[in-house]
PDB file of C-alpha atoms in Angstrom:
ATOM      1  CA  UNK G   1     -15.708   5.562 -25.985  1.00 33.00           C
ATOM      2  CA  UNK G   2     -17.235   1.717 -26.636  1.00 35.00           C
ATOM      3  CA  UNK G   3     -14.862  -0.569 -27.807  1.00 38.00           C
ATOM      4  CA  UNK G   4     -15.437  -3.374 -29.691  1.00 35.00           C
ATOM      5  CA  UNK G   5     -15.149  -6.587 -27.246  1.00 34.00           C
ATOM      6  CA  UNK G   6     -11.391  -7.919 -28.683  1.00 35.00           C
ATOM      7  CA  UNK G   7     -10.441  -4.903 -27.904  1.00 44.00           C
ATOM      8  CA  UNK G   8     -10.758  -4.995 -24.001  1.00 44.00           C
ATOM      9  CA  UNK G   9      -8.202  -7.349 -22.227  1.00 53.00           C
ATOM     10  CA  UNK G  10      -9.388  -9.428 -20.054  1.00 51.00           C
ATOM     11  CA  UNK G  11      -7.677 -10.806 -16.508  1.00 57.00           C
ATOM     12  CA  UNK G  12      -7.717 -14.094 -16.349  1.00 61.00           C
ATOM     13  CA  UNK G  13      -9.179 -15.317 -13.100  1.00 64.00           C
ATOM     14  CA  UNK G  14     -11.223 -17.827 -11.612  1.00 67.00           C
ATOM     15  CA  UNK G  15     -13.006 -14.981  -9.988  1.00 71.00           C
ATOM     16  CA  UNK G  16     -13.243 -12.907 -12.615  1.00 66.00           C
ATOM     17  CA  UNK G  17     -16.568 -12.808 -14.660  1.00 66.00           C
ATOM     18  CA  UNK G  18     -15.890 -11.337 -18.342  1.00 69.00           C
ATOM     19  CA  UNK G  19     -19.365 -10.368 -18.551  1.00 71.00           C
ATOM     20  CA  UNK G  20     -19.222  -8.340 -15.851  1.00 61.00           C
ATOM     21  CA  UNK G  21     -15.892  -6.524 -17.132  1.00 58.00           C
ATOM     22  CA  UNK G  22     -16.819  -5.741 -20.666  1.00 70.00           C
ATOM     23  CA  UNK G  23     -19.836  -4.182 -18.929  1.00 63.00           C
ATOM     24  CA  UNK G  24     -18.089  -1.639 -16.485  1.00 60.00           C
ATOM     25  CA  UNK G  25     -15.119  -1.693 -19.427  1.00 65.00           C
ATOM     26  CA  UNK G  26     -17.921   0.010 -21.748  1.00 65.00           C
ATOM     27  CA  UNK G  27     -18.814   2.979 -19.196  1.00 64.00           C
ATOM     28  CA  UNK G  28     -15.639   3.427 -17.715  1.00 62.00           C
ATOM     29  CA  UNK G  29     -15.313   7.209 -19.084  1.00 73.00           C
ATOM     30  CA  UNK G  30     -18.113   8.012 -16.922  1.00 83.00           C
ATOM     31  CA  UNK G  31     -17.292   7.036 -12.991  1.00 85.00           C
ATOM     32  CA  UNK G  32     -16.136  10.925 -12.117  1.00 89.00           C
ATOM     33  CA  UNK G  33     -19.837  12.121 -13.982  1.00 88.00           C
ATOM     34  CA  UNK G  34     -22.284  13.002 -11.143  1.00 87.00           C
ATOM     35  CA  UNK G  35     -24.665  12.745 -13.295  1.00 84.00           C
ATOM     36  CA  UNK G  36     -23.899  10.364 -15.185  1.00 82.00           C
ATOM     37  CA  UNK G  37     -24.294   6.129 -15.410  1.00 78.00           C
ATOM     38  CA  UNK G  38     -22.595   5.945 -11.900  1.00 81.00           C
ATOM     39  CA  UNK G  39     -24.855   8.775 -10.445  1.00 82.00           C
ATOM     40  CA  UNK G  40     -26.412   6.105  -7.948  1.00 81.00           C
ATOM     41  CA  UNK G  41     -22.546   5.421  -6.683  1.00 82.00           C
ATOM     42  CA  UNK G  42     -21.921   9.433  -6.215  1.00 87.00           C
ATOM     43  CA  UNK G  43     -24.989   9.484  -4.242  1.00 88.00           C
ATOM     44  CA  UNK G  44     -24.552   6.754  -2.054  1.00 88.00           C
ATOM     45  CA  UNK G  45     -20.804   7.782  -1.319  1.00 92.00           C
ATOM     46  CA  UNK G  46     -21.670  10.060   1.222  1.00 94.00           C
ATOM     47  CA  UNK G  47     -23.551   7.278   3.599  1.00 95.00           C
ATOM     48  CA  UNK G  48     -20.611   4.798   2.899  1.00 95.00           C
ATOM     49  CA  UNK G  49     -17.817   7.582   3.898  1.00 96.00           C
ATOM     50  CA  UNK G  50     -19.087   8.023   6.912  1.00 96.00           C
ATOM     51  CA  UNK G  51     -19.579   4.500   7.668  1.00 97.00           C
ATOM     52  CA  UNK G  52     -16.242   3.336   6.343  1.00 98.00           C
ATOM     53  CA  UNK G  53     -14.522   6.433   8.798  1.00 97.00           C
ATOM     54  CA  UNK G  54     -16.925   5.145  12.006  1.00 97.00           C
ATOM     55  CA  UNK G  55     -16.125   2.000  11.702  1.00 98.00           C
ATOM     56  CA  UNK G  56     -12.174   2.267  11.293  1.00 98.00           C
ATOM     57  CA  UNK G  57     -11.714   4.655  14.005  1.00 97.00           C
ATOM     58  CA  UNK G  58     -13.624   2.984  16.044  1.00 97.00           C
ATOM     59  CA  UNK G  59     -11.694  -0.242  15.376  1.00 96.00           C
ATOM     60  CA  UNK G  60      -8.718   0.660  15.179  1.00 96.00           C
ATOM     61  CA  UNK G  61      -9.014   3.578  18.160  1.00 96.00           C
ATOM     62  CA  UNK G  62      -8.347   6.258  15.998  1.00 97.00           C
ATOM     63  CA  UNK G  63      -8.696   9.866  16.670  1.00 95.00           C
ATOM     64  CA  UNK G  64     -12.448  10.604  14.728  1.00 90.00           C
ATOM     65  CA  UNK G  65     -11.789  14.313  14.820  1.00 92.00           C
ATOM     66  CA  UNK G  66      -8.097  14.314  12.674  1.00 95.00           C
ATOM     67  CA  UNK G  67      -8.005  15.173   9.438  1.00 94.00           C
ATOM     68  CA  UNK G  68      -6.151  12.643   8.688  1.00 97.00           C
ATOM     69  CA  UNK G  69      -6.947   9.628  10.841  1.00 97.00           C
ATOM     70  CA  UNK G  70      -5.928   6.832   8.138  1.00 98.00           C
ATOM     71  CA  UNK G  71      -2.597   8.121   8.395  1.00 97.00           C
ATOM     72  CA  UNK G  72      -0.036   5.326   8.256  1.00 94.00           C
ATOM     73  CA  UNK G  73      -2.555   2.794   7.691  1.00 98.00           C
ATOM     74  CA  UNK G  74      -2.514   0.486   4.536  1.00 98.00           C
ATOM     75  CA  UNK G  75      -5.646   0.268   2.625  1.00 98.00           C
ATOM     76  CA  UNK G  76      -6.949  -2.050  -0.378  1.00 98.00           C
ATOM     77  CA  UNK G  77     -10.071  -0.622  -2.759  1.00 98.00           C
ATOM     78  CA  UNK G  78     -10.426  -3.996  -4.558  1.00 97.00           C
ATOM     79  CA  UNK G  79     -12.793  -3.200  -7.055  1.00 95.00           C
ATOM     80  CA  UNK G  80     -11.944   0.169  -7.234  1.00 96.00           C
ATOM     81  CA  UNK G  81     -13.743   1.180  -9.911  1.00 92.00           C
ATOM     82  CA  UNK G  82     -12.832   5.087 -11.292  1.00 94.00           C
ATOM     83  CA  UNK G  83     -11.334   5.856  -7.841  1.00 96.00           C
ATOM     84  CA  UNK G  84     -14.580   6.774  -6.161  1.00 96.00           C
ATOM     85  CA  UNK G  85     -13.396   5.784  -2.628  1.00 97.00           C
ATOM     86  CA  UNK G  86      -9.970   5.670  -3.276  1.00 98.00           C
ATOM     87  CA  UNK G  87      -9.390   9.098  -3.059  1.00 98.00           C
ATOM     88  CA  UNK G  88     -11.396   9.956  -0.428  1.00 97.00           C
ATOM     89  CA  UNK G  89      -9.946   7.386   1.585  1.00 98.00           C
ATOM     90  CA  UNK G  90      -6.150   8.797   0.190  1.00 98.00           C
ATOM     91  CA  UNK G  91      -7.005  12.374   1.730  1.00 98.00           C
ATOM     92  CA  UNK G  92      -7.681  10.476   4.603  1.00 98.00           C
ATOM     93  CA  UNK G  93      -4.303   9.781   4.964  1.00 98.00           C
ATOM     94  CA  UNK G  94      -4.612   5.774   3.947  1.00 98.00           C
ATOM     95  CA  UNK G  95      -1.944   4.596   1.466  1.00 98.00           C
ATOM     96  CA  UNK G  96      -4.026   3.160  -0.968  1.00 98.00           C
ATOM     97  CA  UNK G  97      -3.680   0.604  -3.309  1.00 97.00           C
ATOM     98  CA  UNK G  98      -6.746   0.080  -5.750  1.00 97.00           C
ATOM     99  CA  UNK G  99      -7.297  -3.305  -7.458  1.00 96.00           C
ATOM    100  CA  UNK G 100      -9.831  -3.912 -10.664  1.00 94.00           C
ATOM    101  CA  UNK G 101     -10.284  -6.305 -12.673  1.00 90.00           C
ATOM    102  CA  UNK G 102     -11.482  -4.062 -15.834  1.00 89.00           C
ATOM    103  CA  UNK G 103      -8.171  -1.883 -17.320  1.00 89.00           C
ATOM    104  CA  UNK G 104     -10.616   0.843 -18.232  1.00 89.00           C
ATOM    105  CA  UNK G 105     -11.226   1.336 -15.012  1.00 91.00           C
ATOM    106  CA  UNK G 106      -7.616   1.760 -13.922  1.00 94.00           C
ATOM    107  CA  UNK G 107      -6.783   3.503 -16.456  1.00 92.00           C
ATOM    108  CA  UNK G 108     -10.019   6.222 -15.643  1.00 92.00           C
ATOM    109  CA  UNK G 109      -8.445   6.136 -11.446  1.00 94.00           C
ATOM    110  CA  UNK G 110      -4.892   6.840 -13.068  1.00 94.00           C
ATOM    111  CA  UNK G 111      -5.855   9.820 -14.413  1.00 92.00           C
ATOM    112  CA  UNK G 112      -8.456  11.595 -12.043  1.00 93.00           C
ATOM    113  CA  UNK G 113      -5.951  10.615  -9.440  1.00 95.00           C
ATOM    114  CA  UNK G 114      -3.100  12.349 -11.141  1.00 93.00           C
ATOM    115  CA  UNK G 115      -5.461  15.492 -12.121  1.00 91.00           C
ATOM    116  CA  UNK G 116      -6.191  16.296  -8.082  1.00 94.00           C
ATOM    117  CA  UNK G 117      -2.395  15.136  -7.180  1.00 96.00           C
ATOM    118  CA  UNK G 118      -3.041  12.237  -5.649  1.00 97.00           C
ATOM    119  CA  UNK G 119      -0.487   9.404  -4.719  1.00 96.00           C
ATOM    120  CA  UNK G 120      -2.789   6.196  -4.887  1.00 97.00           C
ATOM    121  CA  UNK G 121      -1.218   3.146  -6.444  1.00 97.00           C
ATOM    122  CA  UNK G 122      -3.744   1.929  -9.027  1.00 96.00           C
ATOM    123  CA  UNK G 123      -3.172  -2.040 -10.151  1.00 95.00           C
ATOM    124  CA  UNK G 124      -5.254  -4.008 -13.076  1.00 93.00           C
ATOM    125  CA  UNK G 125      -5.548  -7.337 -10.991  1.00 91.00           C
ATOM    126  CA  UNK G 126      -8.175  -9.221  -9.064  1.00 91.00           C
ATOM    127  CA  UNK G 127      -7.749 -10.406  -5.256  1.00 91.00           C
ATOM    128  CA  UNK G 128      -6.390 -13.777  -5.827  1.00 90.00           C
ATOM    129  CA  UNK G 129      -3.756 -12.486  -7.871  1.00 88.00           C
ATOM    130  CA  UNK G 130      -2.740 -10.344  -4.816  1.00 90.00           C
ATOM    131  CA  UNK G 131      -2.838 -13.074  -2.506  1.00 88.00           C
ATOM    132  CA  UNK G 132      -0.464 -15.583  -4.558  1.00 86.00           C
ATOM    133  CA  UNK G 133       2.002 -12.802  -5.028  1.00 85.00           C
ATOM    134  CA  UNK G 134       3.106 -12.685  -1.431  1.00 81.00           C
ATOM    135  CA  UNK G 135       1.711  -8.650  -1.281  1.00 81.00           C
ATOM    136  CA  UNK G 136       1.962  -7.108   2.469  1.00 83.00           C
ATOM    137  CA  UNK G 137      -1.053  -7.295   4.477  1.00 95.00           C
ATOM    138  CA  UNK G 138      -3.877  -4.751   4.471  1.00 98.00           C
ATOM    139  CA  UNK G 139      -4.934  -2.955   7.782  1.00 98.00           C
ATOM    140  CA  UNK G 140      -8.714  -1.923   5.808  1.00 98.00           C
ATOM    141  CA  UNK G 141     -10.001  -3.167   3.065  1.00 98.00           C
ATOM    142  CA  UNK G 142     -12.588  -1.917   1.202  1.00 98.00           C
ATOM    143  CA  UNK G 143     -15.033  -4.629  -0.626  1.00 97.00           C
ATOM    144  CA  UNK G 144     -17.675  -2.279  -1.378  1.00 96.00           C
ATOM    145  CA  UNK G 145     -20.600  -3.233  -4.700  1.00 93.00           C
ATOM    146  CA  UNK G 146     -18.010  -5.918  -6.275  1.00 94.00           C
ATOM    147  CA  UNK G 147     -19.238  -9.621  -5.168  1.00 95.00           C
ATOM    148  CA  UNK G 148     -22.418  -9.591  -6.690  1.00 94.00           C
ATOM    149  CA  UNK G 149     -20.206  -9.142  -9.686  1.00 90.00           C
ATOM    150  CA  UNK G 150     -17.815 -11.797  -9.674  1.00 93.00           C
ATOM    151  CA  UNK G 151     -17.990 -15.130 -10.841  1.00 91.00           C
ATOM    152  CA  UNK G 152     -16.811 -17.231  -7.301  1.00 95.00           C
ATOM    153  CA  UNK G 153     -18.112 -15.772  -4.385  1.00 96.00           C
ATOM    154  CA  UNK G 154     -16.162 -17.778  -2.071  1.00 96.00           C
ATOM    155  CA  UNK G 155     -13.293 -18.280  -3.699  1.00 95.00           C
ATOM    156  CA  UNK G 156     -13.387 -14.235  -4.007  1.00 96.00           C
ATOM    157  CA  UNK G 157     -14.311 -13.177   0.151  1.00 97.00           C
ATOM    158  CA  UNK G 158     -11.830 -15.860   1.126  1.00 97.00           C
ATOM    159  CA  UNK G 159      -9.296 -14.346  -1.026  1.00 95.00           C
ATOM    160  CA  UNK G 160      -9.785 -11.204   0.354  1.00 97.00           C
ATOM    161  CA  UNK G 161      -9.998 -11.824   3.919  1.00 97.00           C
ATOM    162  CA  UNK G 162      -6.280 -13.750   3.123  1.00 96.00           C
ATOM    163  CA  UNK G 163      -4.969 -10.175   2.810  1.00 97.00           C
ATOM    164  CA  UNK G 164      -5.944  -8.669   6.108  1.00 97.00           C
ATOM    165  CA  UNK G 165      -3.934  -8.053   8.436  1.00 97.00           C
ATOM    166  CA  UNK G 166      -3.939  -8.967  12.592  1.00 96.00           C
ATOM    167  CA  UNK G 167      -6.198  -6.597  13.684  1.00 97.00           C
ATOM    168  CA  UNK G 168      -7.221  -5.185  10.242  1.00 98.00           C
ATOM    169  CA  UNK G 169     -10.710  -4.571   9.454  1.00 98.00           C
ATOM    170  CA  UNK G 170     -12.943  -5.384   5.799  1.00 98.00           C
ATOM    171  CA  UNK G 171     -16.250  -3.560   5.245  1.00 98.00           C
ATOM    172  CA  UNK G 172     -18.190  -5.283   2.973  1.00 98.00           C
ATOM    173  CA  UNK G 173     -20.873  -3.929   1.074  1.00 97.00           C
ATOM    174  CA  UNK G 174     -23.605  -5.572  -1.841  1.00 96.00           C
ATOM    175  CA  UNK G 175     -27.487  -6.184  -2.465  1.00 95.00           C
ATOM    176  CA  UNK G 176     -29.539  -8.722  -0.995  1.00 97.00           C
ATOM    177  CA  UNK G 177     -31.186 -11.233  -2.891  1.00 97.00           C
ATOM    178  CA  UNK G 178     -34.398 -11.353  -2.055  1.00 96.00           C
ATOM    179  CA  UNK G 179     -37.946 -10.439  -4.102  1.00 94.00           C
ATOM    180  CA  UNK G 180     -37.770  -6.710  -2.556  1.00 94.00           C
ATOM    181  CA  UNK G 181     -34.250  -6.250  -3.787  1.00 88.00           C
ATOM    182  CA  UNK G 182     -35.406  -7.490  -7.514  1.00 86.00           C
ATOM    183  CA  UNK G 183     -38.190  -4.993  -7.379  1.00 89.00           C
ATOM    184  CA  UNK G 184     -36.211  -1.818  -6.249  1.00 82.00           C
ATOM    185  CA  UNK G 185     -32.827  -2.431  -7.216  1.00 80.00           C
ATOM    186  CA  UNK G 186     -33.407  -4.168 -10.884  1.00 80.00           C
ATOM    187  CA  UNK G 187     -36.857  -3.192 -12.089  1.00 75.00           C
ATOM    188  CA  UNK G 188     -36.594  -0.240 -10.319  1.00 67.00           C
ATOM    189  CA  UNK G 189     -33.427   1.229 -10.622  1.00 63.00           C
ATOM    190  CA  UNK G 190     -32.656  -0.258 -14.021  1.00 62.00           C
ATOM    191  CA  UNK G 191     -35.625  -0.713 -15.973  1.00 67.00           C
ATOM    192  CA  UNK G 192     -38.715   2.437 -14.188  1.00 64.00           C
ATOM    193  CA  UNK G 193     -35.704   5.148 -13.290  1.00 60.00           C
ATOM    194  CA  UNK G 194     -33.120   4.397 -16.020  1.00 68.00           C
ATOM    195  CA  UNK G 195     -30.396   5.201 -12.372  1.00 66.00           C
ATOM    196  CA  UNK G 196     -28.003   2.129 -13.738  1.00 67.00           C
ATOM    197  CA  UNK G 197     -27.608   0.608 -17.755  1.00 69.00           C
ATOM    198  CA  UNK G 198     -30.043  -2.502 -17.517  1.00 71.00           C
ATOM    199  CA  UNK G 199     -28.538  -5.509 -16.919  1.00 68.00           C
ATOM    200  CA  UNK G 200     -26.114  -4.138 -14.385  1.00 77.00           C
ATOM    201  CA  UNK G 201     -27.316  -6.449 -11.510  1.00 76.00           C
ATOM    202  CA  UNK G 202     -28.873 -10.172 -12.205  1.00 88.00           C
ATOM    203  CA  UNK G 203     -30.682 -11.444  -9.370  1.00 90.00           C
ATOM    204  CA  UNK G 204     -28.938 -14.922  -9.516  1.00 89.00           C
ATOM    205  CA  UNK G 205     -25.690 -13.071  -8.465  1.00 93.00           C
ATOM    206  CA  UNK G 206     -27.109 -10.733  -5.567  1.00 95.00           C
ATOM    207  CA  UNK G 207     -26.022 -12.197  -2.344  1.00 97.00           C
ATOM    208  CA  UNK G 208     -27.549 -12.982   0.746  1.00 98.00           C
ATOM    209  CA  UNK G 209     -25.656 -11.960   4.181  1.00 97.00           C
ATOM    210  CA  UNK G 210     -25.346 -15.506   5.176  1.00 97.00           C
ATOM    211  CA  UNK G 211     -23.548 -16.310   1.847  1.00 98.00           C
ATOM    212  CA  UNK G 212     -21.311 -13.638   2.449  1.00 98.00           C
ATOM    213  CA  UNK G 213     -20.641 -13.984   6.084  1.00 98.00           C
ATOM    214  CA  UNK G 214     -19.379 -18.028   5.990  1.00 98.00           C
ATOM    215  CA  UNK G 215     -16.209 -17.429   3.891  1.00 98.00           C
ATOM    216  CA  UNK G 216     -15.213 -14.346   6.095  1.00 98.00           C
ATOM    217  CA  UNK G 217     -16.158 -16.196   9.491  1.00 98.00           C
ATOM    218  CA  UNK G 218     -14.206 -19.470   7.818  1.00 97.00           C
ATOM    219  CA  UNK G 219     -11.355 -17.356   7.481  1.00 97.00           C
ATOM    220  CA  UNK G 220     -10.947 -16.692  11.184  1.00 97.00           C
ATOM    221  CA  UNK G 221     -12.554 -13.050  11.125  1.00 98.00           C
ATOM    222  CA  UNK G 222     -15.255 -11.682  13.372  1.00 98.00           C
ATOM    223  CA  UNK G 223     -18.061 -10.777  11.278  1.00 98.00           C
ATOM    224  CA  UNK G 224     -20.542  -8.260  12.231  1.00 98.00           C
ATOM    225  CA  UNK G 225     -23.927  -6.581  10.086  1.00 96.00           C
ATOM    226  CA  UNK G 226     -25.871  -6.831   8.327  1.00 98.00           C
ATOM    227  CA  UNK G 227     -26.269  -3.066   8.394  1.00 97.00           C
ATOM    228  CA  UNK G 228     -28.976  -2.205   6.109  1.00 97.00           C
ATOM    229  CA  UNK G 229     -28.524   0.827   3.854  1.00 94.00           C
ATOM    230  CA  UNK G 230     -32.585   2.314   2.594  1.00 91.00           C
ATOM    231  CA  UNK G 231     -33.176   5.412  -0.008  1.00 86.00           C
ATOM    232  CA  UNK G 232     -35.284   7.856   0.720  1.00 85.00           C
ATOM    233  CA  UNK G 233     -36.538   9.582  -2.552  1.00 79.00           C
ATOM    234  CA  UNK G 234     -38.074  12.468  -0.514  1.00 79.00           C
ATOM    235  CA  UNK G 235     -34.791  13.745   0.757  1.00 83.00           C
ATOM    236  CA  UNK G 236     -33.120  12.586  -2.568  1.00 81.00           C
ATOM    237  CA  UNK G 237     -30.100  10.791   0.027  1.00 85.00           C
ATOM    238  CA  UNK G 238     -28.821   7.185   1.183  1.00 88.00           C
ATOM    239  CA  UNK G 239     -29.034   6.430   5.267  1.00 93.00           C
ATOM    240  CA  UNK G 240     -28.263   3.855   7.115  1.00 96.00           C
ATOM    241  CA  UNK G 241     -31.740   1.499   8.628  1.00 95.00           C
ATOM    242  CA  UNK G 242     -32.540  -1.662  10.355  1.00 95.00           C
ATOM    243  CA  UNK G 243     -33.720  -2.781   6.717  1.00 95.00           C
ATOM    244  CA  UNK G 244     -31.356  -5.146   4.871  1.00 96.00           C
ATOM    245  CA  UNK G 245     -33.780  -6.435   2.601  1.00 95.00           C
ATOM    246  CA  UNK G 246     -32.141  -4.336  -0.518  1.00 94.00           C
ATOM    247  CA  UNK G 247     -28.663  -2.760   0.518  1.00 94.00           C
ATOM    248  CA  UNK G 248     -26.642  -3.854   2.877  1.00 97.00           C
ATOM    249  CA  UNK G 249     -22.721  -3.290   4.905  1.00 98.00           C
ATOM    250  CA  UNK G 250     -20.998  -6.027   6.845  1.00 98.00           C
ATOM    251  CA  UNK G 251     -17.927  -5.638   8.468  1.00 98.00           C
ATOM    252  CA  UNK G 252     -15.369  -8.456   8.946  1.00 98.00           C
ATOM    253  CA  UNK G 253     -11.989  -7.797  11.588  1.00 98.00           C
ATOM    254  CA  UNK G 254      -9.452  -9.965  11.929  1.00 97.00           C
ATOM    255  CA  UNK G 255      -8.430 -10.733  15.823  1.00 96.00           C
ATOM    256  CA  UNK G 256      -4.881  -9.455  16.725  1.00 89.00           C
ATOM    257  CA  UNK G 257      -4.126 -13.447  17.841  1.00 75.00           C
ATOM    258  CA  UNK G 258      -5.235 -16.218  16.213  1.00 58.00           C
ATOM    259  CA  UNK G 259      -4.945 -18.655  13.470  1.00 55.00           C
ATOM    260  CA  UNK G 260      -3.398 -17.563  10.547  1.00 53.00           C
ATOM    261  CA  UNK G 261      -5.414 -17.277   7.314  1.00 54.00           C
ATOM    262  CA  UNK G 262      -5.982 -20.685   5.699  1.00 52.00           C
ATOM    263  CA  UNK G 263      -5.531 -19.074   1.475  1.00 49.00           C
TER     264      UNK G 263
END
């Protein structure tokens, strides 16, 4: 499945960090293999379902108990990935549209999606790209694991919080940089337990909350979190805890009135 690096296309964008594409490009096959290189993601999901539901029903006074309580809302997985919460959030009743930067990727989500009959509209492209085409407003987006992989922070969140809509709500979700992060989530997750390739995280890209909280609050949106995310190796399982230190969720709403976005 490797390809040789001319081989993968890259997106040009000032976000965009080729690095970090030809890395995900090169284990793309794998995103729907529990057990696989993205086993840490499949495990996680679970904590960040439940989160993503809370928060959006609570939000956006949904009914918790439907079985479909996205229904009718628009949502944007921008950094999608295989598809991992785009489908989830699909049977949710969300029309989804998932953005990545890596075609491999898209191309994985394209055909997992169509194998479980899915209808999620799956787009090579990167935030900005979004933004300068005039696209429709989202009422969630989903920013979950992707800016401690791109190459502009700012440029990226700003970009992002430009496509919510009045009232819409962003949940934002990364690592901490901070010494207990580089112990557990890079020499422990990548180099002791072998969970993620080595080299998937670099410390000089984890973000702290503050750095991720100033373009979303300079964009007009309320910003609330951290909301720390800790493993517990006993139970095997994610949870949520008062400790940000390593994994962390924000979540970002755009008031109903206000100024409009400044991208």
């Amino acid at each position: 499945m490797a390809e040789a690096l001319s081989e993968i296309r890259h997106l040009e964008s000032p976000t965009v960090d080729p690095g970090e594409i030809e890395r995900f490009s090169k284990i793309a096959a794998d995103w729907w293999n529990p057990r696989g290189k993205f086993r840490p993601l499949h495990k996680f999901n679970p904590v960040r379902l439940k989160f993503i539901r809370d928060v959006v029903t609570v939000k956006k006074g949904l009914d918790a108990n439907a079985r479909r309580p996205f229904a009718g809302l628009r949502l944007l997985d921008i950094g999608c990935g295989g598809g991992l919460l785009s489908e989830p959030m699909a049977r949710l009743g969300a029309k989804v549209v998932g953005v990545d930067a890596a075609e491999r990727n898209i191309k994985t989500a394209k055909v997992h999606a169509a194998e479980n009959r899915l209808d999620i509209d799956y787009r090579w492209g990167a935030a900005e790209v979004l933004l300068d085409s005039g696209e429709a407003r989202f009422d969630i987006i989903l920013n979950m694991e992707v800016v401690e992989h791109v190459a502009d922070v700012e440029m990226f969140l700003r970009a992002c919080a430009g496509l919510l809509a009045p009232g819409g709500v962003m949940i934002v979700a990364t690592i901490n940089r901070t010494s207990k992060a580089f112990a557990l989530a890079i020499v422990g997750a990548e180099r002791v337990l072998r969970w993620l390739p080595v080299g998937t995280h670099r410390y000089d890209k984890l973000v702290k909350p503050g750095e991720a909280r100033a373009p979303l609050a300079a964009e007009g949106l309320d910003v609330e979190g951290p909301f720390g995310v800790a493993y517990n190796p006993l139970a095997d399982a994610w949870s949520l805890s008062n400790d940000s230190a390593v994994n962390y969720m924000l979540t970002a709403t755009r008031p109903l009135s206000g100024p409009a976005p400044t991208s």
